[in-house]
């Protein structure tokens, strides 16, 4: 249930939100220019939103992933993608990178992660996925801080 006392920070400071939305648009353009399709970026957005528990972003990005061609089966097993054999090497690398930037574990070897994902992604693709991950984490935090509702849900 939504707490009416929590302000929608995107509405109180719309210029900040607009700047973030512009950064997200630039990031999406960079991702496409790096050869990443919208389905992969939406898969990353969905997984990061799952980790962060952002109901609003999940209600936006899971449908966007389906629309971009991600199968329902992949979305169904996304929480256990490490063990699922249905993800491509590129998807596996992108999800590895996204999780490493969402759950910041100081014991993880960033060089090792980079070397692993670089076997399947170009430098430009790695950078694009990192920007996408950084931005969806920011959007998750805005929605969580503001207690945004599920997108498209009827409000009582």
Backbone as a printed PyTorch tensor [residue, N CA C, xyz], in Angstrom:
tensor([[[  0.8410,  -1.1790,   0.0000],
         [  0.0000,   0.0000,   0.0000],
         [  0.8850,   1.2420,   0.0000]],

        [[  0.5000,   2.2220,  -0.7850],
         [  1.2770,   3.4350,  -0.9490],
         [  1.1430,   4.3440,   0.2650]],

        [[  2.2370,   5.0040,   0.6080],
         [  2.2620,   5.9360,   1.7250],
         [  2.1420,   7.3480,   1.1590]],

        [[  1.0060,   7.9950,   1.3720],
         [  0.7320,   9.3090,   0.7940],
         [  1.6700,  10.3940,   1.3160]],

        [[  2.3690,  10.1610,   2.4070],
         [  3.2320,  11.1940,   2.9620],
         [  4.5900,  11.2740,   2.2620]],

        [[  4.9330,  10.2740,   1.4620],
         [  6.2230,  10.2970,   0.7660],
         [  6.0780,  11.0650,  -0.5400]],

        [[  6.8960,  12.0860,  -0.7300],
         [  6.7660,  12.9050,  -1.9390],
         [  7.3060,  12.1990,  -3.1820]],

        [[  6.7080,  12.4710,  -4.3020],
         [  7.2320,  12.0120,  -5.5840],
         [  8.3680,  12.9730,  -5.9420]],

        [[  9.6000,  12.5420,  -5.6800],
         [ 10.7320,  13.4430,  -5.8590],
         [ 10.9070,  13.8710,  -7.3170]],

        [[ 10.4230,  13.0510,  -8.2550],
         [ 10.5040,  13.4260,  -9.6660],
         [  9.5520,  14.5760, -10.0000]],

        [[  8.4980,  14.7360,  -9.2130],
         [  7.5400,  15.8320,  -9.4170],
         [  7.9830,  17.1020,  -8.6890]],

        [[  8.6440,  16.9400,  -7.5660],
         [  9.0980,  18.0970,  -6.7910],
         [ 10.2890,  18.7780,  -7.4690]],

        [[ 11.1670,  17.9750,  -8.0560],
         [ 12.3290,  18.5080,  -8.7830],
         [ 12.3320,  17.9320, -10.2000]],

        [[ 11.3930,  18.3740, -11.0190],
         [ 11.2610,  17.7950, -12.3660],
         [ 12.4820,  18.0160, -13.2550]],

        [[ 13.2330,  19.0720, -13.0010],
         [ 14.4190,  19.3230, -13.8190],
         [ 15.4680,  18.2270, -13.6060]],

        [[ 15.5620,  17.7030, -12.4040],
         [ 16.4950,  16.6060, -12.1300],
         [ 16.0560,  15.3450, -12.8660]],

        [[ 14.7590,  15.0620, -12.7970],
         [ 14.2270,  13.8730, -13.4590],
         [ 14.3810,  13.9990, -14.9750]],

        [[ 14.1280,  15.1820, -15.5040],
         [ 14.2580,  15.4080, -16.9450],
         [ 15.6970,  15.1510, -17.3890]],

        [[ 16.6660,  15.6120, -16.6090],
         [ 18.0740,  15.3840, -16.9410],
         [ 18.3990,  13.8910, -16.9450]],

        [[ 17.8520,  13.1590, -15.9800],
         [ 18.0740,  11.7150, -15.9260],
         [ 17.4210,  11.0240, -17.1240]],

        [[ 16.2220,  11.4560, -17.4840],
         [ 15.5330,  10.8840, -18.6480],
         [ 16.3200,  11.1580, -19.9310]],

        [[ 16.9190,  12.3290, -20.0280],
         [ 17.7510,  12.6510, -21.1930],
         [ 18.9970,  11.7720, -21.2230]],

        [[ 19.5740,  11.5240, -20.0630],
         [ 20.7350,  10.6320, -19.9860],
         [ 20.3390,   9.2200, -20.4100]],

        [[ 19.1550,   8.7790, -20.0040],
         [ 18.6800,   7.4470, -20.3860],
         [ 18.4710,   7.3520, -21.9000]],

        [[ 17.9370,   8.4000, -22.5090],
         [ 17.7510,   8.4110, -23.9640],
         [ 19.1060,   8.3560, -24.6720]],

        [[ 20.0820,   9.1080, -24.1770],
         [ 21.4260,   9.0800, -24.7580],
         [ 22.0550,   7.7050, -24.5870]],

        [[ 21.8250,   7.0910, -23.4380],
         [ 22.3620,   5.7600, -23.1730],
         [ 21.7550,   4.7280, -24.1180]],

        [[ 20.4620,   4.8180, -24.3440],
         [ 19.7930,   3.8750, -25.2620],
         [ 20.3660,   4.0360, -26.6740]],

        [[ 20.5910,   5.2710, -27.0850],
         [ 21.1720,   5.5350, -28.4070],
         [ 22.5720,   4.9290, -28.4900]],

        [[ 23.3690,   5.1180, -27.4500],
         [ 24.7230,   4.5510, -27.4140],
         [ 24.6870,   3.0310, -27.4500]],

        [[ 23.7190,   2.4500, -26.7530],
         [ 23.5880,   0.9900, -26.7520],
         [ 23.3070,   0.4680, -28.1550]],

        [[ 22.3870,   1.1100, -28.8280],
         [ 22.0630,   0.6970, -30.1990],
         [ 23.2610,   0.8750, -31.1180]],

        [[ 23.9560,   2.0070, -30.9840],
         [ 25.1440,   2.2510, -31.8150],
         [ 26.2380,   1.2310, -31.5470]],

        [[ 26.2810,   0.6900, -30.3340],
         [ 27.2730,  -0.3350, -29.9840],
         [ 26.8390,  -1.7270, -30.4430]],

        [[ 25.6580,  -1.8180, -31.0440],
         [ 25.1940,  -3.0990, -31.5590],
         [ 24.3710,  -3.9220, -30.5770]],

        [[ 23.8700,  -3.2780, -29.5190],
         [ 23.0310,  -3.9770, -28.5410],
         [ 21.5690,  -3.7000, -28.8770]],

        [[ 20.7640,  -4.7420, -28.8520],
         [ 19.3530,  -4.5310, -29.1640],
         [ 18.5650,  -4.1690, -27.9140]],

        [[ 17.3850,  -3.6230, -28.1380],
         [ 16.5410,  -3.1930, -27.0280],
         [ 16.1760,  -4.3550, -26.1010]],

        [[ 16.0340,  -5.5530, -26.6580],
         [ 15.7010,  -6.7070, -25.8320],
         [ 16.7500,  -6.9660, -24.7620]],

        [[ 18.0140,  -6.8740, -25.1290],
         [ 19.0910,  -7.1000, -24.1580],
         [ 19.0940,  -6.0130, -23.0880]],

        [[ 18.9160,  -4.7730, -23.4970],
         [ 18.9040,  -3.6790, -22.5210],
         [ 17.7020,  -3.8160, -21.5940]],

        [[ 16.5520,  -4.2000, -22.1290],
         [ 15.3740,  -4.3830, -21.2730],
         [ 15.5340,  -5.5900, -20.3530]],

        [[ 16.2570,  -6.6070, -20.7990],
         [ 16.5570,  -7.7490, -19.9310],
         [ 17.3980,  -7.2790, -18.7490]],

        [[ 18.3900,  -6.4510, -19.0220],
         [ 19.2270,  -5.8700, -17.9610],
         [ 18.3720,  -5.0040, -17.0370]],

        [[ 17.5430,  -4.1240, -17.6130],
         [ 16.6850,  -3.2570, -16.7980],
         [ 15.7620,  -4.0710, -15.8920]],

        [[ 15.2260,  -5.1460, -16.4300],
         [ 14.3240,  -5.9920, -15.6410],
         [ 15.0790,  -6.6790, -14.5110]],

        [[ 16.2510,  -7.2320, -14.8030],
         [ 17.0080,  -7.9380, -13.7600],
         [ 17.4500,  -6.9880, -12.6510]],

        [[ 17.9370,  -5.8150, -13.0170],
         [ 18.3610,  -4.8520, -12.0090],
         [ 17.1620,  -4.4340, -11.1570]],

        [[ 16.0270,  -4.2300, -11.7880],
         [ 14.8170,  -3.8470, -11.0460],
         [ 14.3470,  -4.9680, -10.1270]],

        [[ 14.5510,  -6.2220, -10.5270],
         [ 14.2400,  -7.3510,  -9.6410],
         [ 15.1320,  -7.3090,  -8.4090]],

        [[ 16.4160,  -7.1330,  -8.6180],
         [ 17.3630,  -7.1070,  -7.5000],
         [ 16.9930,  -5.9970,  -6.5180]],

        [[ 16.6560,  -4.8300,  -7.0570],
         [ 16.3400,  -3.6830,  -6.2170],
         [ 14.9130,  -3.7140,  -5.6730]],

        [[ 14.0940,  -4.6120,  -6.1570],
         [ 12.7180,  -4.7070,  -5.6910],
         [ 11.8730,  -3.5090,  -6.0990]],

        [[ 12.1110,  -2.9860,  -7.2940],
         [ 11.3640,  -1.8100,  -7.7560],
         [ 10.1480,  -2.2370,  -8.5690]],

        [[  8.9990,  -2.2220,  -7.9160],
         [  7.7620,  -2.6690,  -8.5690],
         [  7.3920,  -1.8050,  -9.7610]],

        [[  7.6330,  -0.4980,  -9.6640],
         [  7.2760,   0.4010, -10.7610],
         [  8.1030,   0.0870, -11.9980]],

        [[  9.4020,   0.0000, -11.8330],
         [ 10.2750,  -0.2630, -12.9740],
         [ 10.0530,  -1.6610, -13.5450]],

        [[  9.7520,  -2.6270, -12.6920],
         [  9.4200,  -3.9610, -13.1900],
         [  8.1580,  -3.9210, -14.0440]],

        [[  7.1800,  -3.1270, -13.6240],
         [  5.9290,  -3.0570, -14.3800],
         [  6.1080,  -2.3340, -15.7120]],

        [[  7.1920,  -1.6290, -15.8740],
         [  7.5080,  -0.9560, -17.1460],
         [  8.4410,  -1.8140, -18.0060]],

        [[  9.4980,  -2.3450, -17.4040],
         [ 10.5540,  -2.9790, -18.1970],
         [ 10.3070,  -4.4380, -18.5610]],

        [[  9.5760,  -5.1880, -17.7640],
         [  9.2520,  -6.5600, -18.1820],
         [  8.3640,  -6.5440, -19.4280]],

        [[  7.3000,  -5.7310, -19.4730],
         [  6.5170,  -5.6480, -20.7160],
         [  7.3440,  -5.1020, -21.8930]],

        [[  8.2240,  -4.1350, -21.6220],
         [  9.0760,  -3.5970, -22.6870],
         [ 10.0150,  -4.6770, -23.2250]],

        [[ 10.5040,  -5.5430, -22.3360],
         [ 11.3630,  -6.6500, -22.7710],
         [ 10.5920,  -7.6000, -23.6830]],

        [[  9.3840,  -7.9340, -23.2870],
         [  8.5480,  -8.8010, -24.1420],
         [  8.3120,  -8.1450, -25.4950]],

        [[  7.9860,  -6.8630, -25.4800],
         [  7.7390,  -6.1250, -26.7180],
         [  8.9830,  -6.1080, -27.6050]],

        [[ 10.1560,  -6.0920, -26.9860],
         [ 11.4200,  -6.0720, -27.7310],
         [ 11.8670,  -7.4620, -28.1640]],

        [[ 11.0610,  -8.4830, -27.8630],
         [ 11.3570,  -9.8250, -28.3420],
         [ 11.9310, -10.7950, -27.3320]],

        [[ 12.0610, -10.3970, -26.0790],
         [ 12.5460, -11.3200, -25.0460],
         [ 11.4160, -12.3000, -24.7370]],

        [[ 11.7320, -13.5660, -24.7280],
         [ 10.6960, -14.5850, -24.5030],
         [ 10.1810, -14.5490, -23.0720]],

        [[  8.9390, -14.9480, -22.9210],
         [  8.3520, -15.0330, -21.5890],
         [  9.1260, -16.0320, -20.7310]],

        [[  9.6180, -17.0940, -21.3380],
         [ 10.3980, -18.0830, -20.5890],
         [ 11.6430, -17.4480, -19.9780]],

        [[ 12.3530, -16.6180, -20.7390],
         [ 13.5370, -15.9560, -20.1940],
         [ 13.1580, -15.0340, -19.0410]],

        [[ 12.0570, -14.3180, -19.1830],
         [ 11.6140, -13.4490, -18.0910],
         [ 11.1910, -14.2620, -16.8750]],

        [[ 10.5790, -15.4110, -17.1090],
         [ 10.1400, -16.2630, -16.0030],
         [ 11.3130, -16.7880, -15.1750]],

        [[ 12.4060, -17.1190, -15.8280],
         [ 13.5490, -17.7070, -15.1120],
         [ 14.6580, -16.6930, -14.8290]],

        [[ 14.4190, -15.4460, -15.1530],
         [ 15.4530, -14.4170, -14.9700],
         [ 16.0430, -14.3670, -13.5620]],

        [[ 15.2570, -14.5470, -12.4870],
         [ 15.8800, -14.5320, -11.1580],
         [ 16.9440, -15.6200, -10.9690]],

        [[ 16.8890, -16.6900, -11.7500],
         [ 17.8970, -17.7500, -11.6290],
         [ 18.6500, -17.9370, -12.9470]],

        [[ 18.9370, -16.8310, -13.6060],
         [ 19.6000, -16.8790, -14.9120],
         [ 20.9660, -17.5550, -14.8530]],

        [[ 21.6440, -17.4950, -13.7020],
         [ 22.9640, -18.1330, -13.5830],
         [ 22.9000, -19.6230, -13.9000]],

        [[ 21.8010, -20.2470, -13.4970],
         [ 21.6580, -21.6880, -13.6760],
         [ 20.8950, -22.0600, -14.9340]],

        [[ 20.2070, -21.1100, -15.5310],
         [ 19.3990, -21.3980, -16.7230],
         [ 20.3030, -21.4690, -17.9440]],

        [[ 20.0640, -22.4620, -18.7540],
         [ 20.9050, -22.6750, -19.9280],
         [ 20.3280, -22.0150, -21.1820]],

        [[ 19.3400, -21.1640, -21.0160],
         [ 18.6510, -20.5830, -22.1700],
         [ 19.1440, -19.1910, -22.5590]],

        [[ 20.0920, -18.6460, -21.8150],
         [ 20.5910, -17.3170, -22.1170],
         [ 21.8400, -17.4170, -22.9920]],

        [[ 21.9190, -16.5420, -23.9860],
         [ 23.0840, -16.5320, -24.8730],
         [ 24.3140, -16.0560, -24.1010]],

        [[ 25.4810, -16.2740, -24.6950],
         [ 26.7210, -15.8110, -24.0660],
         [ 26.6930, -14.3010, -23.8630]],

        [[ 26.1570, -13.5700, -24.8300],
         [ 26.0760, -12.1050, -24.7260],
         [ 25.1270, -11.7060, -23.6000]],

        [[ 23.9860, -12.3790, -23.4980],
         [ 23.0420, -12.0850, -22.4140],
         [ 23.6630, -12.4090, -21.0590]],

        [[ 24.3320, -13.5560, -20.9770],
         [ 24.9850, -13.9650, -19.7350],
         [ 26.0220, -12.9260, -19.3200]],

        [[ 26.8150, -12.4630, -20.2730],
         [ 27.8370, -11.4570, -19.9750],
         [ 27.1880, -10.1500, -19.5140]],

        [[ 26.1310,  -9.7250, -20.2080],
         [ 25.4510,  -8.4790, -19.8460],
         [ 24.8430,  -8.5680, -18.4500]],

        [[ 24.2300,  -9.6860, -18.1340],
         [ 23.6270,  -9.8630, -16.8130],
         [ 24.6960,  -9.9380, -15.7240]],

        [[ 25.8160, -10.5670, -16.0210],
         [ 26.9350, -10.6170, -15.0710],
         [ 27.4030,  -9.2000, -14.7500]],

        [[ 27.5910,  -8.4170, -15.7730],
         [ 28.0480,  -7.0430, -15.6090],
         [ 27.0260,  -6.2130, -14.8340]],

        [[ 25.7560,  -6.3350, -15.2140],
         [ 24.7030,  -5.5560, -14.5540],
         [ 24.5910,  -5.9000, -13.0720]],

        [[ 24.6290,  -7.1770, -12.7490],
         [ 24.5410,  -7.5690, -11.3360],
         [ 25.7480,  -7.0720, -10.5520]],

        [[ 26.9250,  -7.0900, -11.1800],
         [ 28.1280,  -6.6620, -10.4600],
         [ 28.1070,  -5.1670, -10.1450]],

        [[ 27.3440,  -4.3950, -10.9160],
         [ 27.2320,  -2.9620, -10.6520],
         [ 26.0170,  -2.6070,  -9.8040]],

        [[ 25.1610,  -3.5760,  -9.5730],
         [ 23.9500,  -3.3390,  -8.7720],
         [ 24.1750,  -3.7740,  -7.3330]],

        [[ 24.7550,  -4.9350,  -7.1600],
         [ 25.1180,  -5.4260,  -5.8300],
         [ 26.6280,  -5.2450,  -5.7350]],

        [[ 27.0210,  -4.1480,  -5.1290],
         [ 28.4450,  -3.8240,  -5.0820],
         [ 29.1330,  -4.6490,  -3.9970]],

        [[ 29.8790,  -5.6220,  -4.4490],
         [ 30.5810,  -6.5360,  -3.5630],
         [ 32.0660,  -6.2110,  -3.6330]],

        [[ 32.5960,  -5.6860,  -2.5480],
         [ 34.0050,  -5.2760,  -2.5370],
         [ 34.9600,  -6.4500,  -2.6880]],

        [[ 34.4700,  -7.6720,  -2.4830],
         [ 35.3410,  -8.8310,  -2.6290],
         [ 35.4030,  -9.3030,  -4.0790]],

        [[ 34.5030,  -8.7940,  -4.9350],
         [ 34.5370,  -9.1890,  -6.3450],
         [ 35.7230,  -8.5420,  -7.0360]],

        [[ 36.3200,  -9.2820,  -7.9010],
         [ 37.4520,  -8.7910,  -8.6730],
         [ 36.9140,  -8.1670,  -9.9590]],

        [[ 36.8840,  -6.8350, -10.0160],
         [ 36.3300,  -6.1200, -11.1790],
         [ 37.1140,  -6.4550, -12.4450]],

        [[ 38.4090,  -6.6490, -12.3110],
         [ 39.2230,  -6.9980, -13.4900],
         [ 38.8300,  -8.3730, -14.0320]],

        [[ 38.5700,  -9.2820, -13.1320],
         [ 38.1650, -10.6300, -13.5360],
         [ 36.8070, -10.5960, -14.2420]],

        [[ 35.8840,  -9.8360, -13.6780],
         [ 34.5580,  -9.7010, -14.3050],
         [ 34.7060,  -9.0980, -15.6920]],

        [[ 35.5120,  -8.0450, -15.8000],
         [ 35.7110,  -7.4030, -17.0940],
         [ 36.3190,  -8.3760, -18.1030]],

        [[ 37.3060,  -9.1240, -17.6970],
         [ 37.9420, -10.0870, -18.5960],
         [ 36.9340, -11.1390, -19.0580]],

        [[ 36.0750, -11.5710, -18.1420],
         [ 35.0620, -12.5800, -18.4830],
         [ 34.0610, -12.0380, -19.5010]],

        [[ 33.5240, -10.8540, -19.2390],
         [ 32.5000, -10.3170, -20.1450],
         [ 33.1050,  -9.8420, -21.4620]],

        [[ 34.3740,  -9.4620, -21.4480],
         [ 35.0350,  -9.0010, -22.6710],
         [ 35.2000, -10.1190, -23.6990]],

        [[ 35.0100, -11.3530, -23.2810],
         [ 35.0450, -12.4700, -24.2280],
         [ 33.8130, -12.4620, -25.1320]],

        [[ 32.7550, -11.7610, -24.7090],
         [ 31.4860, -11.7890, -25.4510],
         [ 30.9650, -10.4130, -25.8280]],

        [[ 31.5690,  -9.3620, -25.2720],
         [ 31.1140,  -7.9990, -25.5250],
         [ 32.2880,  -7.1120, -25.8950]],

        [[ 32.0560,  -6.1660, -26.7990],
         [ 33.0870,  -5.2020, -27.1470],
         [ 33.2170,  -4.1720, -26.0230]],

        [[ 34.2620,  -3.3890, -26.0720],
         [ 34.4600,  -2.3250, -25.0860],
         [ 33.2740,  -1.3620, -25.1090]],

        [[ 32.7960,  -1.0140, -26.2970],
         [ 31.6530,  -0.1070, -26.4260],
         [ 30.3960,  -0.7340, -25.8250]],

        [[ 30.2080,  -2.0250, -26.0270],
         [ 29.0460,  -2.7130, -25.4610],
         [ 29.1350,  -2.7860, -23.9430]],

        [[ 30.3070,  -3.0250, -23.4230],
         [ 30.4950,  -3.0500, -21.9640],
         [ 30.1460,  -1.6840, -21.3820]],

        [[ 30.6580,  -0.6450, -21.9930],
         [ 30.3680,   0.7050, -21.5200],
         [ 28.8650,   0.9970, -21.5930]],

        [[ 28.2360,   0.6170, -22.6960],
         [ 26.7980,   0.8680, -22.8620],
         [ 25.9770,   0.1270, -21.8060]],

        [[ 26.3400,  -1.1040, -21.5250],
         [ 25.6170,  -1.8730, -20.5010],
         [ 25.8570,  -1.2670, -19.1200]],

        [[ 27.0670,  -0.8230, -18.8620],
         [ 27.3380,  -0.1890, -17.5720],
         [ 26.5190,   1.0880, -17.4120]],

        [[ 26.4200,   1.9130, -18.4660],
         [ 25.5880,   3.1160, -18.3860],
         [ 24.1270,   2.7520, -18.1730]],

        [[ 23.6360,   1.7560, -18.8990],
         [ 22.2410,   1.3260, -18.7210],
         [ 21.9960,   0.8730, -17.2910]],

        [[ 22.9360,   0.1350, -16.7430],
         [ 22.8150,  -0.3660, -15.3740],
         [ 22.8230,   0.7760, -14.3610]],

        [[ 23.7260,   1.6960, -14.5280],
         [ 23.8020,   2.8530, -13.6260],
         [ 22.4900,   3.6270, -13.6460]],

        [[ 21.9530,   3.8390, -14.8410],
         [ 20.7310,   4.6420, -14.9720],
         [ 19.4980,   3.9200, -14.4390]],

        [[ 19.3580,   2.6210, -14.7010],
         [ 18.1760,   1.9200, -14.1750],
         [ 18.2600,   1.8410, -12.6520]],

        [[ 19.4650,   1.7300, -12.1150],
         [ 19.6000,   1.7770, -10.6530],
         [ 19.1100,   3.1210, -10.1210]],

        [[ 19.4320,   4.2010, -10.8100],
         [ 18.9750,   5.5330, -10.3850],
         [ 17.4530,   5.6300, -10.4730]],

        [[ 16.8800,   5.1650, -11.5820],
         [ 15.4180,   5.1990, -11.7160],
         [ 14.7420,   4.3350, -10.6470]],

        [[ 15.3360,   3.1760, -10.3500],
         [ 14.7930,   2.3210,  -9.2820],
         [ 14.7430,   3.0800,  -7.9690]],

        [[ 15.8000,   3.7750,  -7.6630],
         [ 15.8650,   4.4850,  -6.3870],
         [ 14.8850,   5.6560,  -6.3350]],

        [[ 14.6650,   6.3200,  -7.4600],
         [ 13.6650,   7.3880,  -7.5060],
         [ 12.2830,   6.8150,  -7.2190]],

        [[ 11.9440,   5.7160,  -7.8660],
         [ 10.6210,   5.1170,  -7.6650],
         [ 10.4530,   4.5580,  -6.2620]],

        [[ 11.4990,   3.9640,  -5.7270],
         [ 11.4260,   3.4180,  -4.3680],
         [ 11.3150,   4.5520,  -3.3500]],

        [[ 12.1360,   5.5990,  -3.5200],
         [ 12.0820,   6.7400,  -2.6000],
         [ 10.7150,   7.4070,  -2.6300]],

        [[ 10.1210,   7.4840,  -3.8110],
         [  8.8380,   8.1610,  -3.9940],
         [  7.6400,   7.2580,  -3.7250]],

        [[  7.8890,   5.9710,  -3.5540],
         [  6.8090,   4.9930,  -3.3850],
         [  5.8590,   5.0140,  -4.5720]],

        [[  6.4520,   5.0970,  -5.7820],
         [  5.6470,   5.0670,  -6.9990],
         [  4.8620,   3.7590,  -7.0710]],

        [[  3.6570,   3.8200,  -7.5950],
         [  2.8480,   2.6070,  -7.7230],
         [  3.2630,   1.7790,  -8.9430]],

        [[  2.6720,   0.6150,  -9.0620],
         [  2.8490,  -0.2110, -10.2520],
         [  2.2990,   0.5870, -11.4290]],

        [[  3.0650,   0.6570, -12.5000],
         [  2.6610,   1.4200, -13.6790],
         [  1.4010,   0.7920, -14.2770]],

        [[  0.4190,   1.6260, -14.5180],
         [ -0.8140,   1.1570, -15.1350],
         [ -1.8350,   0.5740, -14.1730]],

        [[ -1.4860,   0.4680, -12.8980],
         [ -2.4130,  -0.0920, -11.9220],
         [ -3.4480,   0.9540, -11.5270]],

        [[ -4.6680,   0.4990, -11.3280],
         [ -5.7210,   1.3840, -10.8590],
         [ -5.4590,   1.7500,  -9.4090]],

        [[ -5.6610,   3.0170,  -9.0990],
         [ -5.5140,   3.4720,  -7.7210],
         [ -6.9080,   3.5450,  -7.0870]],

        [[ -7.0340,   3.0270,  -5.8720],
         [ -8.3240,   3.0530,  -5.1770],
         [ -8.6480,   4.4300,  -4.6700]]])
